Short mmCIF file of C-alpha atoms in Angstrom, two decimals:
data_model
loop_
_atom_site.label_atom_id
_atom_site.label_comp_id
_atom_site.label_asym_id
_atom_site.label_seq_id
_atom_site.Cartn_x
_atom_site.Cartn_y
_atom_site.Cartn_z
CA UNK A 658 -7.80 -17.25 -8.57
CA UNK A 659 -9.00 -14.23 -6.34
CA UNK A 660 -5.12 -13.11 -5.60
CA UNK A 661 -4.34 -13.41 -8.93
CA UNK A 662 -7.62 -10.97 -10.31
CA UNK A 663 -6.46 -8.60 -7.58
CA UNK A 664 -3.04 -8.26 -8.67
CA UNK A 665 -4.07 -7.63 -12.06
CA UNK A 666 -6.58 -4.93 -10.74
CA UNK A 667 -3.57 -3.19 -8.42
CA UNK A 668 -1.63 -3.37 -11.47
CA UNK A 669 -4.35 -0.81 -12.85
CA UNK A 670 -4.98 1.05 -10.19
CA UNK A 671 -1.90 2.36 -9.10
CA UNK A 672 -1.25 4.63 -11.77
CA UNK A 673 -4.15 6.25 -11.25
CA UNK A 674 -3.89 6.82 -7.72
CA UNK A 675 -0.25 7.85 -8.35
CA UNK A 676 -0.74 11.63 -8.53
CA UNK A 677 -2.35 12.20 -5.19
CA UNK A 678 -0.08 11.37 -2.88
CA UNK A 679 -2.55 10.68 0.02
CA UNK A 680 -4.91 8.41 -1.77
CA UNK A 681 -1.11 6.46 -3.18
CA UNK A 682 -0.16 5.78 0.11
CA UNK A 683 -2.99 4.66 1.01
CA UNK A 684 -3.67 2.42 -2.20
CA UNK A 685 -0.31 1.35 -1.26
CA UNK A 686 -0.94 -0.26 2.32
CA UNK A 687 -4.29 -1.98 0.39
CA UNK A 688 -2.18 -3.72 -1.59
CA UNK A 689 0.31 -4.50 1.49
CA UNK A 690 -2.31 -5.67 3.73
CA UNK A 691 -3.54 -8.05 -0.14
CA UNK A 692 0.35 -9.46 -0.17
CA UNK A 693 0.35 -10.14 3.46
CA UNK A 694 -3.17 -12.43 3.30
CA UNK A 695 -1.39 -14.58 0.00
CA UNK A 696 1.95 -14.88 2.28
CA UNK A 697 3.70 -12.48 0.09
CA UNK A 698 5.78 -10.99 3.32
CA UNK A 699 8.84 -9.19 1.50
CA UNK A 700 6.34 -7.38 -1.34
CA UNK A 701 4.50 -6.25 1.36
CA UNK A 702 7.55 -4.73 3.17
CA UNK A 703 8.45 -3.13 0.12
CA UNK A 704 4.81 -1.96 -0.27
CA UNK A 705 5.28 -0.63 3.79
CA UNK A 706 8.50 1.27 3.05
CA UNK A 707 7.44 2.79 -0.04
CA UNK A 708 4.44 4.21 1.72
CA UNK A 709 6.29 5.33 4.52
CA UNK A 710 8.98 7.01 1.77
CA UNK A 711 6.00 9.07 0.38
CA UNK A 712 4.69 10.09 3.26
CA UNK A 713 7.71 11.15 5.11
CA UNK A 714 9.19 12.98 1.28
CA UNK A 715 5.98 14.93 1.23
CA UNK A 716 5.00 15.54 4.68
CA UNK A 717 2.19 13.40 5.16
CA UNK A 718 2.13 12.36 8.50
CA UNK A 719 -0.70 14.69 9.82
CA UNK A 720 -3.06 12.99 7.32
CA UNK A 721 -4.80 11.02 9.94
CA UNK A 722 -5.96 8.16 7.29
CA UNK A 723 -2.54 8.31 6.11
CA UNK A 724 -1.13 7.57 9.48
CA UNK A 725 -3.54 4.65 10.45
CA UNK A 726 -3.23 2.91 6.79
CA UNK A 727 0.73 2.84 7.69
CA UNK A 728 -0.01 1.66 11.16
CA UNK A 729 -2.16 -0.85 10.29
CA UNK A 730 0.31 -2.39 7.67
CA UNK A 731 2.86 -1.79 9.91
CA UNK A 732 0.88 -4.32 12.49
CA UNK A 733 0.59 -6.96 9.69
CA UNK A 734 3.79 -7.08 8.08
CA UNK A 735 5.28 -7.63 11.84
CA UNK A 736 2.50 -10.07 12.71
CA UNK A 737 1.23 -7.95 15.33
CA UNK A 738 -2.35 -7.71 13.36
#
């Protein structure tokens, strides 16, 4: 199914997102906002508080798309979408 093909392409794309940090925090709250529409509450959590991990570790906060990925996550994960 659609979820299913998605995973698979996440599974890809992280690693190569991985190395810049913005774009990896970002790619990460895409694929929290994906677990959150299949019901998958908890792997989106985990998706949340790794983003927030990276972007607090290497001072990303400033990064205004950085910032409103996490936010909008954020809103989902707590239901407040």
């Amino acid at each position: 199914d659609q979820y299913e093909e998605a995973q698979e392409l996440l599974k890809i794309g992280e690693p190569q997102v991985r190395p810049f940090r913005n774009e990896h925090v970002k790619f990460l709250c895409k694929k929290g906002q994906i677990q959150t529409l299949a019901g998958e509450s908890q792997a989106a959590q985990e998706a949340l508080d790794q983003a927030k991990s990276i972007a607090t570790k290497h001072n990303l906060g400033a990064d205004a798309e950085v910032a409103q990925a996490i936010g909008a996550l954020a809103d989902s994960v707590s239901g407040t979408d």
